[in-house]
CSV table of C-alpha atoms in Angstrom, one decimal:
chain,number,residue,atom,x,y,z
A,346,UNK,CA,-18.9,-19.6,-4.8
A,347,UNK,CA,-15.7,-18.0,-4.2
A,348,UNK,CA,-14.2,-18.7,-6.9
A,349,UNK,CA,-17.4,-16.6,-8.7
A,350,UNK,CA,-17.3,-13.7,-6.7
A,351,UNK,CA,-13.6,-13.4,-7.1
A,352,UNK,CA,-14.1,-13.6,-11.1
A,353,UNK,CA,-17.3,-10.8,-10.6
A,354,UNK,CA,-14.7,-8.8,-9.0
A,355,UNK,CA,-12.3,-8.8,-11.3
A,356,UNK,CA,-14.6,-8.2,-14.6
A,357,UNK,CA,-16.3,-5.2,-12.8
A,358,UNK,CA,-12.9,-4.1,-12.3
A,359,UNK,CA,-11.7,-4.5,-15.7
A,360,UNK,CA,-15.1,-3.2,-17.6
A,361,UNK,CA,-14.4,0.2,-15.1
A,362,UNK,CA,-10.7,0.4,-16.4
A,363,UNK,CA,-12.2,0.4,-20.2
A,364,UNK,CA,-15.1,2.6,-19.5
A,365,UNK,CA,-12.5,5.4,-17.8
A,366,UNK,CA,-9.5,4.9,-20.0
A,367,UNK,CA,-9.2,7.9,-22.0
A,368,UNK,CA,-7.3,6.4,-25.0
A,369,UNK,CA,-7.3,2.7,-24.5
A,370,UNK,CA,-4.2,1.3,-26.7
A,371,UNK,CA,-4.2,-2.5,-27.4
A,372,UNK,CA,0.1,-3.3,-27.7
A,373,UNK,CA,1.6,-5.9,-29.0
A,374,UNK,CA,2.1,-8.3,-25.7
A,375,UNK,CA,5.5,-9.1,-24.8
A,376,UNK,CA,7.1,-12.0,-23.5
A,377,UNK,CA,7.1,-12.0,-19.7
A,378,UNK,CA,10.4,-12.5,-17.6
A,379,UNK,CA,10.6,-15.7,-15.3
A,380,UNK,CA,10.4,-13.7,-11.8
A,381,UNK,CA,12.3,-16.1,-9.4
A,382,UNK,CA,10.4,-16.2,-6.4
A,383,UNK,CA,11.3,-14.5,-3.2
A,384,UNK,CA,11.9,-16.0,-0.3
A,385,UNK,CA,10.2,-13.0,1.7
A,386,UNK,CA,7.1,-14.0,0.4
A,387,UNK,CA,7.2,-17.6,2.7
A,388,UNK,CA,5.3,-17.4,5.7
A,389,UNK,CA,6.9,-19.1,8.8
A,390,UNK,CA,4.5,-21.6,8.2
A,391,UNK,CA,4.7,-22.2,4.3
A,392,UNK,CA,8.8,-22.1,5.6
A,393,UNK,CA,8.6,-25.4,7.7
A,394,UNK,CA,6.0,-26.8,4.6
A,395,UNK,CA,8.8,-26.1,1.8
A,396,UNK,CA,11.7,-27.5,4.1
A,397,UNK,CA,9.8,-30.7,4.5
A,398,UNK,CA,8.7,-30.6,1.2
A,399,UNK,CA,12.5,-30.7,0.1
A,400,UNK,CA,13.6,-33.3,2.9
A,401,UNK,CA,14.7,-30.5,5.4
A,402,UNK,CA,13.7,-30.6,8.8
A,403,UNK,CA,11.0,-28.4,9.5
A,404,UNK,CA,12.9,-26.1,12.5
A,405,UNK,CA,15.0,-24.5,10.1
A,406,UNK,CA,12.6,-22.5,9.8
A,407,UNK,CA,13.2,-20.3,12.4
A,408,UNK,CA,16.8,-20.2,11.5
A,409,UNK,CA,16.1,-18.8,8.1
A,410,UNK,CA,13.8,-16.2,9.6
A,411,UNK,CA,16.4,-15.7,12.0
A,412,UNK,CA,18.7,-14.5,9.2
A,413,UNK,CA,16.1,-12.6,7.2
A,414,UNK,CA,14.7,-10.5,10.1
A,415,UNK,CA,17.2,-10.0,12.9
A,416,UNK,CA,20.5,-10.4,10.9
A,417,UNK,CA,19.4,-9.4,7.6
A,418,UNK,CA,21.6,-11.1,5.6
A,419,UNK,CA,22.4,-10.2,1.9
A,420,UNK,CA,23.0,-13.7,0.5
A,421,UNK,CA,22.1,-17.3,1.3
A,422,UNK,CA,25.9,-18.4,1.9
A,423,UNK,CA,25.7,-15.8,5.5
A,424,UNK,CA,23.4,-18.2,6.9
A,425,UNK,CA,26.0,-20.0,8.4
A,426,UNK,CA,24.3,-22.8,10.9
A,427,UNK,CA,22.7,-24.2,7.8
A,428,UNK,CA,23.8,-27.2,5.8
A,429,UNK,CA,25.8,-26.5,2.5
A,430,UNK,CA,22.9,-28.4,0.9
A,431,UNK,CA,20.2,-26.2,2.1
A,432,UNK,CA,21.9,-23.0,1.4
A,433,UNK,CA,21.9,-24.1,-2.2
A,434,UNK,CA,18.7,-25.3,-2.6
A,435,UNK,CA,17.6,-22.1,-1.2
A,436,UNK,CA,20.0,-20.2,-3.8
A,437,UNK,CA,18.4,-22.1,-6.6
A,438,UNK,CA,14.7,-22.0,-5.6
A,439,UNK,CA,14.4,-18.2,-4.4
A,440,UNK,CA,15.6,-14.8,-4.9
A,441,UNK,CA,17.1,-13.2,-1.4
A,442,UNK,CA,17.2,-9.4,-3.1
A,443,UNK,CA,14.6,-8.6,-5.7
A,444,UNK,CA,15.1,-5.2,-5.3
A,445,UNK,CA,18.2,-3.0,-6.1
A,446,UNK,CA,18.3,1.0,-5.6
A,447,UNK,CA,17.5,3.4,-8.9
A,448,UNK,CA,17.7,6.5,-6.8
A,449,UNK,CA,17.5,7.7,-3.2
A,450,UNK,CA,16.1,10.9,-2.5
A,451,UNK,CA,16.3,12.8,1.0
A,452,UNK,CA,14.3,15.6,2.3
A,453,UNK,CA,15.5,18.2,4.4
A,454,UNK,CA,12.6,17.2,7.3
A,455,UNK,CA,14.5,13.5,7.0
A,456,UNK,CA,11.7,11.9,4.7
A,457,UNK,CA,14.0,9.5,2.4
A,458,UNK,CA,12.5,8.2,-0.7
A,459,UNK,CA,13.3,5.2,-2.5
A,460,UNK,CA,13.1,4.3,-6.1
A,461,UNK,CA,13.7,0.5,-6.5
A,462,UNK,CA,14.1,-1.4,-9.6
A,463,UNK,CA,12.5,-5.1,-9.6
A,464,UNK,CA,13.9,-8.1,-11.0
A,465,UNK,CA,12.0,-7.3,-14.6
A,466,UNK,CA,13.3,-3.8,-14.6
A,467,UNK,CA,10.1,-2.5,-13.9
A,468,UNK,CA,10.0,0.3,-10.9
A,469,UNK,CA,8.9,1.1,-7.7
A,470,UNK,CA,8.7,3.7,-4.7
A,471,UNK,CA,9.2,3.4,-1.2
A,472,UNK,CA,8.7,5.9,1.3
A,473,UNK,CA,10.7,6.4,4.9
A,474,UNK,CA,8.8,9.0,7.4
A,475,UNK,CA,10.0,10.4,10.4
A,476,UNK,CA,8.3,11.5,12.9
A,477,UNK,CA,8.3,12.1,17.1
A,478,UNK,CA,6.9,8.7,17.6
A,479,UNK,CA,9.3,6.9,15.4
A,480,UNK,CA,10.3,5.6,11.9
A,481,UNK,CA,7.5,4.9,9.4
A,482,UNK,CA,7.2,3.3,6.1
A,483,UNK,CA,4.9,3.6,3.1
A,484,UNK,CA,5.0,1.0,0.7
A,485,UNK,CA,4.1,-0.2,-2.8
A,486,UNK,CA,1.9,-3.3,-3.6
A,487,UNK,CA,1.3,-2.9,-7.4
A,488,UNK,CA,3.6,-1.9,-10.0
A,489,UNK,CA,1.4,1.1,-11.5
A,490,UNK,CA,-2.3,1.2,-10.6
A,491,UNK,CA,-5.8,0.1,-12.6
A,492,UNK,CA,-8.0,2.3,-10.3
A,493,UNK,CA,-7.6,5.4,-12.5
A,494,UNK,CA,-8.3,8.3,-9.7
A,495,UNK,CA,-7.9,11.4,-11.2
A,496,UNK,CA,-5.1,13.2,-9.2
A,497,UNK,CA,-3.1,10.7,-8.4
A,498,UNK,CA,0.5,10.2,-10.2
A,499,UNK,CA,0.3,6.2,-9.2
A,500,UNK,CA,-2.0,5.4,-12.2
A,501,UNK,CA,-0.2,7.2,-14.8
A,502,UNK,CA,0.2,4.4,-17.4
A,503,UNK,CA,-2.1,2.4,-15.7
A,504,UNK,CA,-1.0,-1.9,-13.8
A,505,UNK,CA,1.8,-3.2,-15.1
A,506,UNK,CA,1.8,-6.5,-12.6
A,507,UNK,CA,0.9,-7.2,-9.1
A,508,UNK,CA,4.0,-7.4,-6.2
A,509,UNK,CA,5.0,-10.9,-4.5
A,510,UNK,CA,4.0,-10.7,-0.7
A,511,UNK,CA,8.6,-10.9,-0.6
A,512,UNK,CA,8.5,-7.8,-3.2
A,513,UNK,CA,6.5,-5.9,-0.5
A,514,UNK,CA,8.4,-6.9,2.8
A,515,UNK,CA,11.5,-7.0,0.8
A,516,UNK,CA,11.0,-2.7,0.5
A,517,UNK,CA,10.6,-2.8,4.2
A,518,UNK,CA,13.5,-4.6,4.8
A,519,UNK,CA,15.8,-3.0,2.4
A,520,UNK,CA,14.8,0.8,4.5
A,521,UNK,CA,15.2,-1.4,7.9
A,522,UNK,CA,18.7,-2.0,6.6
A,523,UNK,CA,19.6,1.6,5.9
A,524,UNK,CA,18.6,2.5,9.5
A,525,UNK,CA,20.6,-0.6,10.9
A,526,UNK,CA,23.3,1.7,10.6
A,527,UNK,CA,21.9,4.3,13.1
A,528,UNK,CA,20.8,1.6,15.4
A,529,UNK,CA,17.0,2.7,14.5
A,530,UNK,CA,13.9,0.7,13.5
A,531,UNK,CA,10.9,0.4,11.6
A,532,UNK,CA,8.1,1.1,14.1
A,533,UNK,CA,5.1,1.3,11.6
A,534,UNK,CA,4.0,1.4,8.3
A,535,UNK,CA,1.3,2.3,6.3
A,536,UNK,CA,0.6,0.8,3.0
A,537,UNK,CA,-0.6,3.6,1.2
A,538,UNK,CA,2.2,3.8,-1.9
A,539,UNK,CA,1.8,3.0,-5.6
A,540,UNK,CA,-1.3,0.8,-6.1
A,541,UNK,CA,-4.8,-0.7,-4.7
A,542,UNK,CA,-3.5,-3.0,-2.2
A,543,UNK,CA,-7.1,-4.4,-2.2
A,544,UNK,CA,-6.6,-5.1,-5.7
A,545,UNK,CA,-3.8,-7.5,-5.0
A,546,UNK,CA,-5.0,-9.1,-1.6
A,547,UNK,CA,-3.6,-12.0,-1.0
A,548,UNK,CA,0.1,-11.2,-1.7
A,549,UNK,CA,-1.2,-7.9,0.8
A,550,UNK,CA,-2.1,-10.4,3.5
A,551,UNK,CA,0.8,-12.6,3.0
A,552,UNK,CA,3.1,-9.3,3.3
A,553,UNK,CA,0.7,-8.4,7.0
A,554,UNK,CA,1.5,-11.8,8.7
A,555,UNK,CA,4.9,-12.0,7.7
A,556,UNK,CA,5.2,-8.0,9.2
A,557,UNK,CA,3.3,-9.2,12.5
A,558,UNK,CA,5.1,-12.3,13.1
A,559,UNK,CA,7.4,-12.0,16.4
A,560,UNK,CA,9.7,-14.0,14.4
A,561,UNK,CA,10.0,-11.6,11.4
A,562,UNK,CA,9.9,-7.8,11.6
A,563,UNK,CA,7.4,-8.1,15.0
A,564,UNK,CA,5.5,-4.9,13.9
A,565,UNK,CA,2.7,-4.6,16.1
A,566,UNK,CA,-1.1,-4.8,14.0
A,567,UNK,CA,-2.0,-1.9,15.5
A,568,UNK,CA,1.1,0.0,14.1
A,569,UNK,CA,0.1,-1.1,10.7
A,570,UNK,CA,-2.3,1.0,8.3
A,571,UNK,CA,-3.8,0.0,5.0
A,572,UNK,CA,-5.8,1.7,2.8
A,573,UNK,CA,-8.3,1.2,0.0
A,574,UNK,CA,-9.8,3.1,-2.6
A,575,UNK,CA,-13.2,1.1,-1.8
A,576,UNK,CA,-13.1,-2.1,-3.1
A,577,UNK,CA,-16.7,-3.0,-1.5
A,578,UNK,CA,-16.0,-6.8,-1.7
A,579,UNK,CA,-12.8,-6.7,-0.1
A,580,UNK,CA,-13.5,-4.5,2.8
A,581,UNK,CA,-15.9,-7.6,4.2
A,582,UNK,CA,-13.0,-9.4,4.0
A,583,UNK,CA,-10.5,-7.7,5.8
A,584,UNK,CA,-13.3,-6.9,8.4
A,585,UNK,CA,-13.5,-11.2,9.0
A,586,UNK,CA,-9.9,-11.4,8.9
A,587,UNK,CA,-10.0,-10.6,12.8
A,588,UNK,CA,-6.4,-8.5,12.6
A,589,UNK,CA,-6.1,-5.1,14.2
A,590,UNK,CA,-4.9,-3.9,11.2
A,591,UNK,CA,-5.7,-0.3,10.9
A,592,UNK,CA,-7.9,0.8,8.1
A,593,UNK,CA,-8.1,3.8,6.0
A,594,UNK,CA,-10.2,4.9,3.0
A,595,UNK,CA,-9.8,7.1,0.5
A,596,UNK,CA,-12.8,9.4,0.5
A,597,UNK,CA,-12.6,12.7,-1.3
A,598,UNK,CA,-16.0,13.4,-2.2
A,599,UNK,CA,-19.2,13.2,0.5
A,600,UNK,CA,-21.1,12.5,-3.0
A,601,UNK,CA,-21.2,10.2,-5.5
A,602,UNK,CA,-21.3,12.2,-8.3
A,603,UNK,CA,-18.4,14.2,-6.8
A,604,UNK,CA,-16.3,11.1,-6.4
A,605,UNK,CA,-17.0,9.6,-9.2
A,606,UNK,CA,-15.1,12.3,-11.2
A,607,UNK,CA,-12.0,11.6,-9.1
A,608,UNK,CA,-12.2,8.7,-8.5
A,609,UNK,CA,-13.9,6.1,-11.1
A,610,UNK,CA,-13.4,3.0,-9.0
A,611,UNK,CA,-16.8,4.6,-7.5
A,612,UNK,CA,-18.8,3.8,-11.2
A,613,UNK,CA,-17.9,0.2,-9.7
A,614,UNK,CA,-18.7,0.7,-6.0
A,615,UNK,CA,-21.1,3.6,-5.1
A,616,UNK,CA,-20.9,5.6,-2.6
A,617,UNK,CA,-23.7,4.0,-0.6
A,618,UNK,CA,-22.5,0.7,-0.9
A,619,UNK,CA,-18.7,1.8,0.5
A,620,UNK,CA,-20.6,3.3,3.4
A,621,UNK,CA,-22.7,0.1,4.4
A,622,UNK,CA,-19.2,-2.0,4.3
A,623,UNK,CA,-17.3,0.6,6.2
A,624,UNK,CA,-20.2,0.1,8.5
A,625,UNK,CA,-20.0,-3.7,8.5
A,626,UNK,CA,-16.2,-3.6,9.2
A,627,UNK,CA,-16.7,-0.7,12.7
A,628,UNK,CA,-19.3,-3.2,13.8
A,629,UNK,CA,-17.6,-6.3,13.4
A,630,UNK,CA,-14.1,-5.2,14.7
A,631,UNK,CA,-15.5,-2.5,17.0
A,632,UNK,CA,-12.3,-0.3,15.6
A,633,UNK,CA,-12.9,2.5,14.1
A,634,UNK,CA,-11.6,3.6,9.9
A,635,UNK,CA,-10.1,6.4,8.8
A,636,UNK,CA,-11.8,8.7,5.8
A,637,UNK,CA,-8.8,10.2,4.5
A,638,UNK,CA,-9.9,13.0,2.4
A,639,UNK,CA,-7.3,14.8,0.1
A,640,UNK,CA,-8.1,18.6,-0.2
A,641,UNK,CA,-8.1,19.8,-4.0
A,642,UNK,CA,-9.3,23.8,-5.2
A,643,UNK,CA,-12.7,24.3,-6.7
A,644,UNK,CA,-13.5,20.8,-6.3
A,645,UNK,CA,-14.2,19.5,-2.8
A,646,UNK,CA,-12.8,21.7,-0.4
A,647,UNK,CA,-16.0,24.4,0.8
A,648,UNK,CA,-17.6,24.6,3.8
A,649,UNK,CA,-20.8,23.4,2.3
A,650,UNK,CA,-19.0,20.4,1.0
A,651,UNK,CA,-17.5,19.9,4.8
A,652,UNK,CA,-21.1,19.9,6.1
A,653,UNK,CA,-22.2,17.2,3.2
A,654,UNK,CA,-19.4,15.3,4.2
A,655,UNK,CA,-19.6,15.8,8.2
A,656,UNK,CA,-23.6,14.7,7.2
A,657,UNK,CA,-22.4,11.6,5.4
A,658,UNK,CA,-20.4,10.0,8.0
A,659,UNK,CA,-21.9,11.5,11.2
A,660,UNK,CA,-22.9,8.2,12.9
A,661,UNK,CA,-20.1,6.5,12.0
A,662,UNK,CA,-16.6,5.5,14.3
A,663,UNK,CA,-14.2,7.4,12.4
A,664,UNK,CA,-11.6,9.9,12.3
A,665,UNK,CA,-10.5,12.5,9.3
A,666,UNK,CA,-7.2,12.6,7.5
A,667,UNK,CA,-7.5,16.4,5.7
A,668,UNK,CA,-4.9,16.2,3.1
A,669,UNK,CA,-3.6,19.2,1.3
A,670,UNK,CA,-2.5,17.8,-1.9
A,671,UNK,CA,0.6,17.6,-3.4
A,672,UNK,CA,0.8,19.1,-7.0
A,673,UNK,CA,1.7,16.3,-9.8
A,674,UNK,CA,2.6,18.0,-13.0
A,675,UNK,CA,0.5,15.4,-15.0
A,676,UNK,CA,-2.9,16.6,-13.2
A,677,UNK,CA,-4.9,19.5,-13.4
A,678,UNK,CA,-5.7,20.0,-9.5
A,679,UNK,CA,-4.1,22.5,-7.4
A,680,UNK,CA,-3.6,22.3,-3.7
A,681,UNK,CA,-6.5,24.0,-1.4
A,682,UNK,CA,-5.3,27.6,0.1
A,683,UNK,CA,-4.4,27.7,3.8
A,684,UNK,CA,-7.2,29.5,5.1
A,685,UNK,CA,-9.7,27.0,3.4
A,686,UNK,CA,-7.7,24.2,4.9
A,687,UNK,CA,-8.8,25.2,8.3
A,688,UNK,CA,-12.2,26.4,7.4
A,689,UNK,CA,-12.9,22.9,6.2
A,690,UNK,CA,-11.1,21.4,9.3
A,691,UNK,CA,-12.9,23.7,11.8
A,692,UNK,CA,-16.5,22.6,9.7
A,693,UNK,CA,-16.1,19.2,10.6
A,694,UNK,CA,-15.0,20.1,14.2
A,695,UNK,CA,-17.5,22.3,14.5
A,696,UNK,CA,-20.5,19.1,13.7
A,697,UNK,CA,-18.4,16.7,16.2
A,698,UNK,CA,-16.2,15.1,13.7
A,699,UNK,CA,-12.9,13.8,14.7
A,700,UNK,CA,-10.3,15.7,12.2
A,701,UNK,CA,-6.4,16.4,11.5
A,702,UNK,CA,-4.9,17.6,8.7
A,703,UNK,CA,-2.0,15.4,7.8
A,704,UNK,CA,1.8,16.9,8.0
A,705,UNK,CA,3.3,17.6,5.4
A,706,UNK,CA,6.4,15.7,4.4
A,707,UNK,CA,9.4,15.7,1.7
A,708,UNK,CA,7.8,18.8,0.0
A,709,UNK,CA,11.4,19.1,-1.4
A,710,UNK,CA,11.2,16.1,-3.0
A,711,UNK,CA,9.1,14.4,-5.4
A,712,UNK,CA,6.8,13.5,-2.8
A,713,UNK,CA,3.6,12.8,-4.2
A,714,UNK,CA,3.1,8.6,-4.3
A,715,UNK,CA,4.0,7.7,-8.2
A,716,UNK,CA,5.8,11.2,-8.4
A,717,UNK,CA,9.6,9.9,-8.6
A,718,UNK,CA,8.8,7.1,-10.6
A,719,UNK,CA,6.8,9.4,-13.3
A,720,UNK,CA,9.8,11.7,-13.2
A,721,UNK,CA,12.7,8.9,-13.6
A,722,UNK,CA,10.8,6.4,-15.4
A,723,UNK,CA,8.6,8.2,-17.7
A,724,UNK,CA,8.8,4.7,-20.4
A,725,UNK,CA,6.8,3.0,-17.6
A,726,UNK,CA,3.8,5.7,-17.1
A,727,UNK,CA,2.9,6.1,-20.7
């Protein structure tokens, strides 16, 4: 029954990529590299199975994460309390860095963002915040995006190839290692960068229990965000998961004729049917989701629309994320005006809703999620 659901999931998702692709191009398919395996992508528990597997003992394990996650070490051979033998079975079976840094981009405010080149040559973008409360992270889980919303730079040229759970904590670590030198941490992270992370959920998972583990990066659930475009089907999943995972969704529109011109992954999922599994996840976890809502001129950003949307969600245990837009040369939609911005935020406050507008960061950069990569990698978002 699974295995049927999971195949209904992906053919609605493919038949809405056809229906919204402007120009679809059939190429010529090219050979594939052999991607070597990270070793990020082992849970502590598929550690000790792959030890034992290869006539190791299973404690190891906890070395190896040892090295990984407090020492961060660069290459197998640092691991220095393990045999000869295991260092080189680990050296031919997995890749310790996947990643290696195209460009590195820092912001005035202290927002660095990362542009990092997988073992395929393919790109992609990670994202260090700072704020009062600490360091946080937004990272990639897709290379390129299938979803097709209609401001975002992240889908520009479309999926290339889903990350490894290791390609994901791997951009985590890489940023934890640049802060090693200032004796500061990662203290939360949001996975909110290029892709659908519900689109590629089990490498997403994976990359959430390595993150939480006390024995890898210890970051606590509840310091941990992900978002979704509203992939119905998987939102019931994550809600039986039983994680205090945070969880956002991308909103936009309190309509579904609205969102479905921004967003086309709602031709898939209507709008009624993303509100009866946001519903299904506040009652089964008793925690509440965040709507964020991205704030674009002339197209969803009145006080009438505020109302509709205020109407939509009124009985529900949320919070707002207004988001004033950041302008991506490729798209036609221009940020909402100041004054609007807090029109639509006093609206919502004004019906009971709970509301922020998000801060703006690296507006000297090319901070927009895909941004960077569209800019330096133009081959790949064609």
């Amino acid at each position: 029954m699974e295995q049927e659901q999971l195949k209904q999931f992906d053919e609605r998702i493919q038949d809405l990529v056809e229906e919204t692709a402007d120009k679809p191009v059939r190429r010529a398919k090219k050979e594939k590299p052999q991607l070597k395996p990270s070793v990020y992508s082992l849970r502590l528990d598929e550690m000790k199975e792959w030890l034992t597997a290869n006539g190791e003992k299973a404690f190891r394990a906890a070395q190896i994460y040892e090295w990984l996650y407090e020492k961060r070490v660069q290459t197998f051979e640092e691991m220095s309390n393990l045999p000869k033998a295991l260092r080189e079975k680990l050296e031919a079976e997995f890749a310790l860095t996947t990643l290696s840094t195209i460009i590195k981009q820092e912001s005035k405010d202290g927002t660095i963002k990362f542009l990092f080149q997988l073992q395929d040559g393919y790109s992609i973008e990670t994202v260090l915040m700072r704020h009062d409360y600490g360091n946080s992270i937004c990272v990639t889980t897709q290379v390129g995006c299938r979803i097709g919303c209609t401001f975002c730079a992240s889908t520009l040229g479309g999926l290339k190839r889903h990350l490894m759970a290791g390609e994901i904590v791997e951009q985590v670590v890489k940023v934890q290692q640049q802060l090693d030198a200032t004796e500061e941490r990662v203290s939360s992270i949001v996975i909110m960068g290029i892709g659908e992370p519900f689109d590629n959920y089990d490498a997403m998972m994976n990359f959430l229990k390595i993150m939480n583990d006390d024995k890898g990066l210890n970051i606590g659930a509840r310091h941990i965000t992900v978002s979704t475009s509203g992939i119905v089907p998987k939102i019931y999943e994550f809600a039986d998961e039983g994680m205090q995972i945070n969880f956002a969704v991308s909103l936009h529109a309190p309509n579904q004729e609205a969102r479905q011109k921004l967003m086309p992954i709602a031709k898939a999922y209507k709008l009624e049917e993303l509100m009866e599994a946001v519903k299904y996840y506040t009652k089964k976890t008793g925690r509440r989701v965040t709507f964020e809502y991205g704030l674009m001129s002339g197209q969803n950003d009145t006080e009438e629309v505020a109302m509709e949307l205020a109407k939509l969600i009124k009985n529900i245990k949320c919070h707002v994320n207004l988001i004033p837009i950041n302008y991506v040369p490729e798209r036609d939609y221009i940020r909402t005006s100041r004054s609007k911005i807090f029109a639509f935020e006093r609206t919502l406050k004004e019906q009971g809703i709970n509301v922020t507008i998000r801060r703006e960061q690296g507006a000297d950069i090319a901070a927009a999620c895909g941004q960077l990569r569209a800019q330096e990698r133009s081959h790949e978002t064609k």
